[in-house]
Short mmCIF file of C-alpha atoms in Angstrom, two decimals:
data_model
loop_
_atom_site.label_atom_id
_atom_site.label_comp_id
_atom_site.label_asym_id
_atom_site.label_seq_id
_atom_site.Cartn_x
_atom_site.Cartn_y
_atom_site.Cartn_z
CA MET A 1 -61.50 -5.46 15.05
CA LYS A 2 -59.76 -6.47 11.82
CA LYS A 3 -60.22 -2.95 10.35
CA ARG A 4 -58.78 -1.45 13.48
CA ARG A 5 -55.72 -3.74 13.23
CA SER A 6 -55.31 -2.83 9.47
CA ARG A 7 -55.57 0.87 10.35
CA TYR A 8 -52.92 0.55 13.04
CA LEU A 9 -50.74 -1.54 10.80
CA GLY A 10 -51.02 1.15 7.96
CA LEU A 11 -50.19 3.95 10.40
CA GLY A 12 -47.23 1.92 11.71
CA LEU A 13 -45.83 1.34 8.26
CA LEU A 14 -46.30 5.08 7.38
CA LEU A 15 -44.49 6.07 10.67
CA ALA A 16 -41.72 3.63 9.92
CA GLY A 17 -41.34 4.90 6.33
CA TYR A 18 -41.29 8.51 7.54
CA THR A 19 -38.71 7.86 10.25
CA PHE A 20 -36.52 5.96 7.73
CA ALA A 21 -36.84 8.90 5.29
CA LEU A 22 -35.79 11.32 7.96
CA PHE A 23 -32.85 9.19 8.88
CA TRP A 24 -31.77 8.98 5.25
CA VAL A 25 -32.15 12.72 4.51
CA PHE A 26 -30.15 13.84 7.56
CA THR A 27 -27.45 11.14 7.51
CA ARG A 28 -26.97 9.95 3.94
CA SER A 29 -28.08 12.66 1.44
CA THR A 30 -26.74 16.05 0.57
CA PRO A 31 -28.03 18.76 2.96
CA VAL A 32 -30.80 20.93 1.49
CA ILE A 33 -28.77 23.96 2.54
CA SER A 34 -25.04 23.71 1.97
CA SER A 35 -22.89 24.02 5.13
CA ARG A 36 -20.32 25.92 3.04
CA PRO A 37 -20.92 29.62 2.95
CA VAL A 38 -19.61 30.10 -0.59
CA THR A 39 -20.83 28.26 -3.70
CA ILE A 40 -19.28 28.79 -7.08
CA ARG A 41 -20.23 27.06 -10.38
CA ILE A 42 -18.01 26.08 -13.31
CA ALA A 43 -19.88 25.35 -16.60
CA HIS A 44 -18.69 23.70 -19.83
CA TRP A 45 -19.95 21.66 -22.69
CA GLN A 46 -17.34 18.82 -22.50
CA ILE A 47 -19.89 16.12 -21.53
CA GLU A 48 -18.03 13.35 -23.39
CA LYS A 49 -16.16 10.56 -21.47
CA GLY A 50 -13.36 11.98 -19.39
CA PRO A 51 -13.60 15.70 -18.74
CA PRO A 52 -16.31 15.58 -16.16
CA ASP A 53 -14.38 12.98 -14.22
CA GLY A 54 -11.32 15.15 -14.40
CA VAL A 55 -13.22 18.24 -13.11
CA ASP A 56 -14.83 16.24 -10.34
CA ALA A 57 -11.47 15.10 -9.13
CA ILE A 58 -10.25 18.68 -9.12
CA ILE A 59 -13.31 19.78 -7.14
CA LYS A 60 -13.08 17.03 -4.65
CA ARG A 61 -9.48 17.98 -3.72
CA TYR A 62 -10.19 21.65 -3.84
CA GLU A 63 -13.03 21.32 -1.34
CA GLU A 64 -10.76 19.33 0.94
CA LEU A 65 -8.36 22.25 0.98
CA ASN A 66 -11.05 24.95 1.17
CA PRO A 67 -13.85 23.88 3.48
CA ARG A 68 -15.72 27.24 3.04
CA VAL A 69 -16.20 26.81 -0.70
CA LYS A 70 -18.60 24.38 -2.50
CA VAL A 71 -17.96 24.03 -6.20
CA GLU A 72 -20.62 22.80 -8.63
CA GLN A 73 -19.94 21.41 -12.06
CA VAL A 74 -22.53 22.43 -14.64
CA LEU A 75 -22.62 20.24 -17.75
CA VAL A 76 -24.45 21.84 -20.75
CA PRO A 77 -24.96 19.69 -24.02
CA GLY A 78 -23.10 21.44 -26.92
CA ARG A 79 -26.28 21.74 -29.04
CA VAL A 80 -27.85 24.17 -26.56
CA TYR A 81 -24.59 25.70 -25.21
CA ASN A 82 -24.74 28.93 -27.22
CA GLN A 83 -28.32 29.79 -26.24
CA TRP A 84 -27.71 28.67 -22.66
CA MET A 85 -24.64 31.03 -22.31
CA ARG A 86 -26.19 33.99 -23.92
CA THR A 87 -29.42 33.66 -22.00
CA ASN A 88 -27.71 33.30 -18.63
CA LEU A 89 -25.22 36.03 -19.12
CA VAL A 90 -27.80 38.57 -20.25
CA GLY A 91 -29.90 37.56 -17.15
CA ALA A 92 -26.84 37.75 -14.83
CA THR A 93 -27.45 34.14 -13.83
CA GLY A 94 -24.44 32.61 -15.51
CA ALA A 95 -21.90 30.33 -13.75
CA ASP A 96 -18.78 31.98 -12.12
CA LEU A 97 -16.45 30.23 -14.52
CA ILE A 98 -17.67 29.58 -18.10
CA GLU A 99 -15.99 27.72 -21.02
CA TYR A 100 -15.90 29.78 -24.19
CA GLY A 101 -14.46 29.41 -27.62
CA VAL A 102 -13.95 32.08 -30.29
CA TRP A 103 -15.49 29.79 -32.94
CA LEU A 104 -18.87 29.61 -31.24
CA ASP A 105 -21.47 31.02 -33.73
CA GLY A 106 -22.88 34.33 -32.94
CA LEU A 107 -21.03 34.87 -29.62
CA THR A 108 -18.01 36.97 -30.61
CA ASP A 109 -19.20 39.92 -28.42
CA ILE A 110 -19.42 37.65 -25.27
CA PRO A 111 -15.79 38.20 -23.88
CA ALA A 112 -15.95 41.93 -24.19
CA ARG A 113 -19.30 42.26 -22.61
CA TYR A 114 -19.39 39.63 -19.86
CA PHE A 115 -15.86 38.39 -19.00
CA GLU A 116 -13.41 39.93 -16.67
CA PRO A 117 -9.73 40.08 -17.49
CA ILE A 118 -7.27 38.43 -15.03
CA THR A 119 -4.04 40.06 -16.30
CA ASP A 120 -2.83 41.16 -12.87
CA GLU A 121 -3.17 37.65 -11.42
CA MET A 122 -1.42 36.17 -14.47
CA MET A 123 1.79 38.26 -13.68
CA ARG A 124 2.05 36.61 -10.23
CA PRO A 125 2.98 33.09 -9.31
CA ASN A 126 0.17 30.54 -8.74
CA PRO A 127 -0.05 30.11 -4.94
CA TYR A 128 -1.01 26.40 -5.29
CA ASN A 129 2.31 25.69 -7.00
CA LYS A 130 4.26 26.23 -3.78
CA GLY A 131 6.76 23.52 -3.25
CA THR A 132 7.00 22.65 -6.95
CA ALA A 133 9.46 23.72 -9.73
CA LEU A 134 6.97 26.38 -10.76
CA GLU A 135 6.69 27.95 -7.17
CA HIS A 136 8.17 31.44 -8.35
CA VAL A 137 7.12 31.31 -12.04
CA PRO A 138 4.41 33.79 -13.13
CA TRP A 139 1.06 32.08 -13.62
CA VAL A 140 0.98 32.69 -17.33
CA GLN A 141 4.39 31.15 -17.81
CA THR A 142 3.32 27.91 -16.19
CA PHE A 143 1.10 26.96 -19.15
CA THR A 144 2.84 24.84 -21.84
CA ASP A 145 1.96 27.35 -24.57
CA GLY A 146 2.27 30.57 -22.40
CA LEU A 147 -1.50 30.99 -23.27
CA MET A 148 -0.58 31.88 -26.91
CA ASN A 149 -3.93 30.97 -28.29
CA GLN A 150 -5.72 33.09 -25.68
CA ARG A 151 -3.41 36.02 -26.46
CA VAL A 152 -4.26 35.71 -30.14
CA ASN A 153 -7.98 35.67 -29.44
CA ALA A 154 -8.19 38.04 -26.62
CA PRO A 155 -10.78 40.81 -27.22
CA ASP A 156 -8.23 43.37 -25.84
CA PRO A 157 -4.60 43.04 -26.84
CA GLY A 158 -2.19 42.57 -23.95
CA GLN A 159 -4.89 41.36 -21.59
CA PHE A 160 -5.51 37.81 -20.34
CA TYR A 161 -9.00 36.58 -20.00
CA ALA A 162 -8.83 32.83 -19.70
CA VAL A 163 -7.05 29.83 -18.20
CA THR A 164 -6.92 26.47 -19.97
CA LEU A 165 -7.00 22.83 -18.80
CA THR A 166 -5.63 20.78 -21.72
CA GLU A 167 -3.41 20.63 -24.78
CA VAL A 168 -5.19 19.35 -27.83
CA SER A 169 -4.19 17.77 -31.08
CA GLU A 170 -5.80 15.99 -34.06
CA ARG A 171 -5.18 12.31 -34.71
CA LEU A 172 -6.29 9.45 -36.86
CA PHE A 173 -7.83 6.66 -34.72
CA CYS A 174 -7.63 3.25 -36.34
CA ASN A 175 -9.58 0.03 -35.87
CA GLN A 176 -6.53 -2.22 -36.28
CA GLU A 177 -8.41 -5.44 -36.45
CA LEU A 178 -10.51 -4.14 -39.32
CA LEU A 179 -7.43 -2.76 -41.12
CA ARG A 180 -5.70 -6.08 -40.81
CA THR A 181 -8.71 -8.01 -42.11
CA ILE A 182 -8.94 -5.76 -45.14
CA THR A 183 -5.30 -5.17 -46.09
CA GLY A 184 -3.61 -8.18 -44.43
CA THR A 185 -1.48 -5.90 -42.34
CA ASP A 186 -1.92 -3.39 -39.52
CA GLN A 187 0.95 -1.23 -40.83
CA MET A 188 -0.21 2.31 -41.16
CA PRO A 189 0.37 4.39 -44.36
CA ALA A 190 3.33 6.86 -44.03
CA THR A 191 2.15 9.39 -46.50
CA PHE A 192 -0.88 10.61 -48.24
CA ALA A 193 0.17 8.71 -51.31
CA ASP A 194 0.22 5.46 -49.11
CA LEU A 195 -3.21 6.47 -47.78
CA ARG A 196 -4.63 6.60 -51.25
CA VAL A 197 -3.58 3.03 -51.69
CA VAL A 198 -5.26 1.92 -48.49
CA PHE A 199 -8.42 3.80 -49.50
CA GLU A 200 -8.55 1.87 -52.82
CA ARG A 201 -8.13 -1.51 -51.01
CA ILE A 202 -10.99 -0.62 -48.64
CA ARG A 203 -13.23 0.32 -51.51
CA ALA A 204 -12.42 -2.93 -53.26
CA TYR A 205 -13.11 -4.96 -50.10
CA ALA A 206 -16.50 -3.35 -49.55
CA ALA A 207 -17.47 -3.97 -53.23
CA ARG A 208 -16.21 -7.61 -53.01
CA THR A 209 -17.99 -8.47 -49.76
CA GLY A 210 -21.07 -6.30 -49.92
CA ARG A 211 -20.19 -4.91 -46.49
CA PRO A 212 -20.98 -1.09 -46.13
CA ILE A 213 -17.53 -0.28 -44.91
CA TYR A 214 -15.87 3.06 -45.57
CA ALA A 215 -12.23 4.17 -44.96
CA MET A 216 -13.12 7.24 -42.88
CA ALA A 217 -16.09 7.74 -40.48
CA GLY A 218 -17.76 10.92 -41.66
CA ALA A 219 -19.65 13.78 -40.10
CA ARG A 220 -19.77 17.46 -40.61
CA ASP A 221 -17.67 18.34 -37.51
CA ASN A 222 -14.91 15.73 -38.36
CA ALA A 223 -14.94 16.92 -41.92
CA SER A 224 -14.40 20.53 -41.12
CA TRP A 225 -11.50 19.69 -38.69
CA LEU A 226 -9.85 17.63 -41.53
CA MET A 227 -10.50 20.32 -44.11
CA GLN A 228 -8.95 23.06 -41.91
CA TYR A 229 -5.99 20.83 -41.21
CA LEU A 230 -5.24 20.10 -44.87
CA LEU A 231 -5.96 23.70 -45.98
CA GLN A 232 -3.56 25.06 -43.37
CA GLY A 233 -0.81 22.73 -44.65
CA ALA A 234 -1.34 23.66 -48.32
CA MET A 235 -1.42 27.40 -47.39
CA LEU A 236 1.87 27.44 -45.27
CA GLN A 237 3.84 29.44 -47.82
CA ARG A 238 1.07 32.09 -48.13
CA SER A 239 0.68 32.23 -44.43
CA GLN A 240 4.32 33.04 -44.10
CA ARG A 241 4.15 35.74 -46.67
CA ASN A 242 1.02 37.15 -44.95
CA ASP A 243 2.69 37.27 -41.56
CA ARG A 244 3.87 40.80 -42.16
CA GLN A 245 4.58 41.52 -38.46
CA GLY A 246 6.88 38.48 -38.01
CA ASN A 247 4.78 37.04 -35.21
CA LEU A 248 5.00 33.48 -36.57
CA ALA A 249 1.12 33.55 -36.45
CA VAL A 250 -1.64 35.18 -38.51
CA TYR A 251 -4.43 36.48 -36.32
CA PRO A 252 -8.13 36.05 -37.37
CA TRP A 253 -8.66 39.80 -37.79
CA GLU A 254 -5.54 39.86 -40.07
CA GLU A 255 -6.89 37.07 -42.20
CA LEU A 256 -10.19 39.00 -42.68
CA GLY A 257 -8.42 42.14 -43.59
CA GLN A 258 -5.99 40.31 -45.92
CA TYR A 259 -8.88 38.76 -47.77
CA LEU A 260 -10.29 42.19 -48.59
CA GLU A 261 -6.85 43.32 -49.68
CA GLY A 262 -6.68 40.38 -52.23
CA ARG A 263 -3.78 38.66 -50.32
CA TRP A 264 -5.55 35.30 -50.33
CA ASN A 265 -8.72 33.64 -51.38
CA TYR A 266 -9.98 30.08 -52.10
CA ARG A 267 -9.21 30.32 -55.87
CA THR A 268 -5.35 30.59 -55.19
CA PRO A 269 -3.51 27.50 -56.37
CA GLU A 270 -2.50 26.45 -52.90
CA ALA A 271 -6.08 26.69 -51.53
CA GLN A 272 -7.39 24.67 -54.29
CA ALA A 273 -4.79 22.01 -53.66
CA GLY A 274 -5.81 21.78 -50.02
CA LEU A 275 -9.50 21.59 -51.07
CA ALA A 276 -8.69 18.90 -53.65
CA LEU A 277 -7.08 16.78 -50.91
CA MET A 278 -10.18 17.12 -48.78
CA ARG A 279 -12.44 16.17 -51.63
CA GLU A 280 -10.31 12.95 -52.08
CA VAL A 281 -10.83 12.05 -48.45
CA SER A 282 -14.51 12.96 -48.33
CA LEU A 283 -15.31 10.51 -51.25
CA ASN A 284 -14.12 7.69 -48.85
CA MET A 285 -16.77 8.69 -46.27
CA LYS A 286 -20.43 7.65 -46.20
CA PRO A 287 -22.51 9.78 -48.65
CA GLY A 288 -24.52 12.51 -46.97
CA PHE A 289 -22.18 12.73 -43.92
CA VAL A 290 -22.41 16.53 -43.90
CA GLN A 291 -25.92 16.24 -42.49
CA SER A 292 -24.58 14.42 -39.39
CA LEU A 293 -22.77 15.66 -36.30
CA ARG A 294 -19.76 14.09 -34.77
CA ASP A 295 -21.71 11.63 -32.62
CA ALA A 296 -22.74 9.93 -35.80
CA ALA A 297 -19.20 9.52 -37.03
CA THR A 298 -18.18 8.16 -33.59
CA GLN A 299 -21.02 5.56 -33.69
CA GLU A 300 -20.12 4.64 -37.22
CA PHE A 301 -16.50 4.00 -36.19
CA LEU A 302 -17.43 2.04 -32.99
CA ARG A 303 -19.86 -0.22 -35.00
CA GLY A 304 -16.92 -1.26 -37.16
CA ASP A 305 -18.32 0.37 -40.25
CA ALA A 306 -15.28 2.54 -40.79
CA VAL A 307 -11.44 1.87 -40.55
CA PHE A 308 -10.47 5.28 -39.42
CA ILE A 309 -11.82 8.38 -37.82
CA PHE A 310 -10.13 11.71 -37.85
CA ALA A 311 -10.79 13.41 -34.52
CA GLY A 312 -9.49 15.61 -31.90
CA THR A 313 -7.81 14.15 -28.88
CA TRP A 314 -10.80 15.48 -27.07
CA ASP A 315 -12.69 12.40 -28.43
CA GLY A 316 -9.91 10.02 -27.45
CA THR A 317 -11.21 8.97 -24.08
CA SER A 318 -14.72 8.29 -25.43
CA LEU A 319 -13.43 6.23 -28.29
CA ARG A 320 -11.16 4.12 -26.09
CA ARG A 321 -13.67 3.52 -23.35
CA LEU A 322 -16.58 2.65 -25.64
CA ALA A 323 -14.81 0.52 -28.34
CA THR A 324 -14.96 -3.21 -28.29
CA PHE A 325 -11.82 -3.51 -30.35
CA PRO A 326 -8.16 -2.22 -29.97
CA ILE A 327 -7.67 1.37 -31.20
CA ALA A 328 -4.37 2.73 -32.42
CA VAL A 329 -3.59 6.38 -32.63
CA TYR A 330 -1.52 7.89 -35.42
CA ARG A 331 -0.72 11.21 -36.93
CA PHE A 332 -2.55 11.78 -40.12
CA PRO A 333 -0.32 10.85 -43.20
CA GLN A 334 0.74 14.12 -44.87
CA PRO A 335 1.56 14.91 -48.58
CA THR A 336 5.14 15.15 -49.51
CA ARG A 337 7.04 17.26 -52.09
CA GLU A 338 6.40 14.50 -54.65
CA ASP A 339 2.57 14.55 -54.15
CA PRO A 340 0.88 15.20 -57.49
CA VAL A 341 -1.70 17.59 -55.96
CA MET A 342 0.08 19.43 -53.19
CA GLY A 343 3.66 18.87 -54.13
CA PRO A 344 4.21 22.13 -55.97
CA TYR A 345 3.16 24.05 -52.81
CA PHE A 346 4.83 21.89 -50.24
CA TYR A 347 6.55 23.89 -47.52
CA GLY A 348 7.20 21.22 -44.98
CA ALA A 349 5.51 19.00 -42.46
CA PHE A 350 2.59 21.01 -40.96
CA ALA A 351 1.20 20.99 -37.45
CA ASP A 352 -1.65 18.63 -36.48
CA GLY A 353 -2.36 20.29 -33.12
CA GLY A 354 -0.14 20.38 -30.18
CA GLY A 355 1.58 23.39 -28.65
CA GLY A 356 -1.67 25.19 -28.06
CA THR A 357 -3.87 24.81 -25.06
CA ALA A 358 -7.71 24.77 -24.90
CA MET A 359 -10.73 24.19 -22.85
CA GLU A 360 -10.50 27.71 -21.75
CA PHE A 361 -12.54 29.09 -18.74
CA TYR A 362 -13.40 32.77 -18.29
CA LEU A 363 -14.41 34.68 -15.17
CA ASN A 364 -17.85 36.05 -15.27
CA LYS A 365 -18.06 39.74 -14.47
CA SER A 366 -21.30 39.03 -12.59
CA SER A 367 -19.76 36.40 -10.28
CA ALA A 368 -20.88 37.03 -6.68
CA HIS A 369 -17.62 35.41 -5.68
CA PRO A 370 -14.80 36.59 -7.93
CA LYS A 371 -12.10 36.03 -5.31
CA GLU A 372 -13.05 32.33 -4.72
CA ALA A 373 -13.58 31.78 -8.50
CA ILE A 374 -10.10 33.00 -9.19
CA ASP A 375 -8.62 30.90 -6.42
CA PHE A 376 -10.35 27.85 -7.99
CA MET A 377 -8.80 28.83 -11.30
CA HIS A 378 -5.45 28.88 -9.60
CA PHE A 379 -5.90 25.36 -8.17
CA MET A 380 -7.32 23.65 -11.36
CA THR A 381 -4.26 25.01 -13.26
CA SER A 382 -1.70 24.12 -10.62
CA VAL A 383 0.59 21.17 -10.97
CA GLU A 384 -1.55 19.20 -8.53
CA GLY A 385 -4.83 20.26 -9.93
CA ASN A 386 -3.93 19.69 -13.63
CA GLN A 387 -2.34 16.35 -12.74
CA LEU A 388 -5.76 15.29 -11.29
CA PHE A 389 -7.58 16.40 -14.39
CA THR A 390 -5.08 14.57 -16.78
CA ASP A 391 -5.16 11.36 -14.66
CA HIS A 392 -9.01 11.15 -14.50
CA SER A 393 -9.88 12.58 -17.89
CA GLY A 394 -7.41 10.83 -20.23
CA TRP A 395 -6.68 14.32 -21.72
CA LEU A 396 -3.28 15.96 -22.09
CA PRO A 397 -2.26 18.61 -19.46
CA SER A 398 -1.92 22.34 -20.08
CA ILE A 399 0.54 22.92 -17.25
CA ARG A 400 4.30 22.46 -17.26
CA GLU A 401 5.68 19.69 -14.85
CA VAL A 402 2.52 17.63 -15.13
CA LYS A 403 3.33 14.05 -16.00
CA VAL A 404 1.66 12.68 -19.14
CA PRO A 405 0.40 9.06 -18.77
CA SER A 406 1.99 6.68 -21.25
CA ASP A 407 -1.28 5.68 -22.87
CA ILE A 408 -2.00 9.18 -24.12
CA MET A 409 1.66 10.15 -25.01
CA ALA A 410 0.74 9.63 -28.62
CA TYR A 411 -1.55 12.68 -28.45
CA ARG A 412 1.47 14.98 -27.94
CA THR A 413 2.80 16.61 -31.16
CA PRO A 414 6.70 16.65 -31.52
CA LEU A 415 8.13 19.93 -32.49
CA ASP A 416 8.92 18.73 -36.07
CA CYS A 417 6.43 20.77 -37.99
CA TYR A 418 5.43 24.21 -39.13
CA SER A 419 2.50 26.31 -38.08
CA PHE A 420 1.57 30.00 -38.63
CA GLY A 421 -1.73 29.64 -36.82
CA ALA A 422 -3.75 30.78 -39.81
CA GLU A 423 -7.24 29.30 -39.97
CA TYR A 424 -8.72 29.54 -43.45
CA MET A 425 -12.08 27.87 -42.42
CA THR A 426 -14.13 28.35 -39.31
CA GLY A 427 -11.58 30.09 -37.16
CA MET A 428 -11.78 33.56 -38.76
CA GLY A 429 -15.22 34.60 -37.59
CA SER A 430 -18.73 33.23 -37.01
CA THR A 431 -20.20 34.60 -40.28
CA VAL A 432 -17.40 33.20 -42.51
CA ALA A 433 -17.71 29.88 -40.58
CA ALA A 434 -21.45 29.67 -41.20
CA ALA A 435 -20.87 30.37 -44.96
CA VAL A 436 -18.15 27.56 -45.11
CA MET A 437 -20.40 24.96 -43.34
CA ARG A 438 -23.37 26.09 -45.48
CA ASN A 439 -21.47 25.24 -48.66
CA LEU A 440 -19.35 22.36 -47.59
CA TYR A 441 -21.52 19.83 -49.27
CA LEU A 442 -20.60 21.36 -52.63
CA LEU A 443 -17.05 20.07 -52.04
CA THR A 444 -17.71 16.74 -50.40
CA GLU A 445 -20.75 15.20 -52.09
CA THR A 446 -20.34 12.80 -55.05
CA HIS A 447 -21.63 15.34 -57.58
CA GLY A 448 -19.74 18.24 -56.03
CA SER A 449 -16.32 19.68 -56.92
CA VAL A 450 -13.73 22.11 -55.83
CA ASP A 451 -14.89 24.67 -58.40
CA GLN A 452 -18.50 24.49 -57.07
CA PHE A 453 -17.35 25.10 -53.59
CA VAL A 454 -15.03 27.92 -54.57
CA ASN A 455 -17.72 29.66 -56.74
CA ALA A 456 -20.08 29.57 -53.82
CA MET A 457 -17.48 30.86 -51.34
CA GLU A 458 -16.50 33.65 -53.70
CA ALA A 459 -20.13 34.90 -53.69
CA ALA A 460 -20.47 34.53 -49.90
CA MET A 461 -17.07 35.63 -48.65
CA PRO A 462 -17.01 39.48 -49.46
CA GLU A 463 -20.08 40.25 -47.31
CA ALA A 464 -19.25 37.64 -44.70
CA VAL A 465 -15.72 39.00 -44.22
CA ARG A 466 -17.04 42.53 -43.88
CA THR A 467 -19.58 41.49 -41.35
CA ASP A 468 -17.01 39.73 -39.18
CA LEU A 469 -14.51 42.61 -39.52
CA ARG A 470 -17.23 45.01 -38.32
CA LYS A 471 -17.88 42.71 -35.36
CA GLU A 472 -14.12 42.84 -34.54
CA ILE A 473 -14.30 46.65 -34.54
CA SER A 474 -17.48 46.76 -32.42
CA ASN A 475 -16.20 44.18 -29.85
CA ARG A 476 -13.00 46.07 -29.34
CA ALA A 477 -15.04 49.40 -28.95
CA ILE A 478 -17.04 47.83 -26.15
CA ILE A 479 -13.77 47.35 -24.12
CA VAL A 480 -11.99 50.54 -25.17
CA ARG A 481 -14.73 53.12 -24.34
CA PRO A 482 -14.88 52.67 -20.55
CA GLN A 483 -11.13 52.30 -20.12
CA ASP A 484 -10.39 55.87 -19.67
CA VAL A 485 -12.07 55.98 -16.32
CA THR A 486 -10.12 52.94 -15.11
CA ILE A 487 -6.83 54.36 -16.44
CA MET A 488 -7.41 57.65 -14.49
CA ALA A 489 -8.37 55.74 -11.40
CA ASN A 490 -5.23 53.76 -11.44
CA ALA A 491 -3.20 56.94 -12.02
CA ALA A 492 -4.74 58.55 -9.02
CA LEU A 493 -4.14 55.55 -6.83
CA GLY A 494 -0.59 55.29 -8.24
CA TRP A 495 0.26 58.77 -7.12
CA ARG A 496 -0.59 57.78 -3.64
CA SER A 497 1.27 54.36 -3.55
CA GLY A 498 4.45 55.68 -5.29
CA PRO A 499 6.18 54.96 -8.60
CA GLU A 500 6.47 51.25 -7.88
CA GLY A 501 2.87 50.78 -6.94
CA SER A 502 0.75 48.22 -8.71
CA PRO A 503 -1.91 50.79 -9.73
CA LEU A 504 0.68 52.53 -11.92
CA LEU A 505 1.64 49.12 -13.58
CA ALA A 506 -2.09 48.44 -14.20
CA ARG A 507 -2.38 51.90 -15.72
CA GLU A 508 0.54 51.24 -18.03
CA ARG A 509 -0.89 47.94 -19.17
CA LEU A 510 -4.32 49.42 -19.80
CA GLU A 511 -2.90 52.27 -21.74
CA SER A 512 -0.77 49.95 -23.87
CA SER A 513 -3.67 47.58 -24.64
CA GLN A 514 -5.93 50.55 -25.38
CA THR A 515 -3.54 52.06 -27.81
CA GLN A 516 -3.23 48.70 -29.58
CA SER A 517 -6.97 48.27 -29.77
CA GLU A 518 -7.50 51.76 -31.06
CA GLY A 519 -4.79 51.18 -33.67
CA LEU A 520 -6.36 47.92 -34.85
CA MET A 521 -9.78 49.47 -35.00
CA LEU A 522 -8.36 52.23 -37.24
CA LEU A 523 -6.61 49.61 -39.41
CA MET A 524 -9.70 47.48 -39.76
CA GLY A 525 -11.88 50.51 -40.51
CA ARG A 526 -9.38 51.54 -43.15
CA GLN A 527 -9.46 48.14 -44.73
CA LEU A 528 -13.29 48.25 -44.88
CA GLU A 529 -13.12 51.75 -46.29
CA VAL A 530 -10.61 50.82 -49.08
CA ALA A 531 -12.48 47.61 -49.91
CA GLY A 532 -15.71 49.47 -50.32
CA PRO A 533 -19.27 48.64 -49.20
CA GLY A 534 -19.45 45.39 -51.28
CA LYS A 535 -22.61 44.19 -52.92
#
């Protein structure tokens, strides 16, 4: 009798549990099959504090406006992002919208092979800006920088491939309590000379107290950003001379070709001055920091083991949310004309970011729903969509008319500095970037020196530059070769639609970009030919 009761009790509990599970699945959880007929995915590596919240806010509002479409955010850790992107794009399983950066190692062919240009859409107003001051403004002109960075890095001149979500800059984040404890004041140094004094006081404090405190939190990533920043400033005069087209910018392919022509190298006095400044700063970081990634520098700063951390504003939200102490945000103190190292090459205050937008998203050629994907691109870069991103992420906006919260206003760079866009480190090409990072320890370690780094780079650069220049030619050829068919198709459609038809305009744009690409390919090929095969 007892066994029968136990059996019935067990069956009753099982039935109750099953009934509750059914109730939960059908009333509380997400349906196994989406009720929305279209699903698009947006993938990126910005998994730090802030951006995922901003994108989620955009998605929530977009799905309210578009009940047919479901948008999924795919977060991919940076350490595996390159492999993830290559594998999924080759297998035609990639997300509809994918974040990409020209500095990603070994991926320079990706835009030409797998991303679809969106030039035609860029010439028309963003429909989601209706009722705003940007209602009748072409989409491209709604971005704070006019998508200048994307124009510079586009695989096909004259074509637009990406939209951006944020404006970025580089800042010095300060643990003010620790600074006050060590120096007796929380007043920030105004110049690099003043910063040297603070560095000395921090070293003296660490020696006196036995506390392992450093002036700067160190990691390979943060060091490369700072090195690029200081080198750009030291090379301003040479960048201006090398801007032979008067674009107020030096493109990566130009830098590669100009290196082969002998118009710059790391042994020039300006470059050595910038490298010397970087060495000064690196000696105030924890020894061996080049073996660590930026997470290690962040943890060092948050533990209170470093007074400052030089980082992009993309780390600002994480630092502020995780810190147990007040953080102040400053522009990095720059050398002046009187500086003993950089003074002879001083051109003026140099840019510490700002003006350019980033976190760029590209349209996958293999997208099953390109119309909906472009529509989502429209919304996330509208005034409403970008405001949602800014408010929830703590990152700067990329769109005009979006209000910047007061707590991140310090991230904005005033228009009081020079920039020619030249990147003498990791921005020229993936092979050059790998050579720089491989030899960085020769500059930053205690027993290193500027000469050791320069000697190593002189040995590595000729072949690295040639390799990256050949990649530039190859990537442009991928785009140029099939364009004749598209040009002729637009010509045929244009004859039917009349002289004002959009196919004729598309044909003209394609012909123009094709001519530019072919001209650049000839120029780069000639530079390689004149320079010779190398060693």
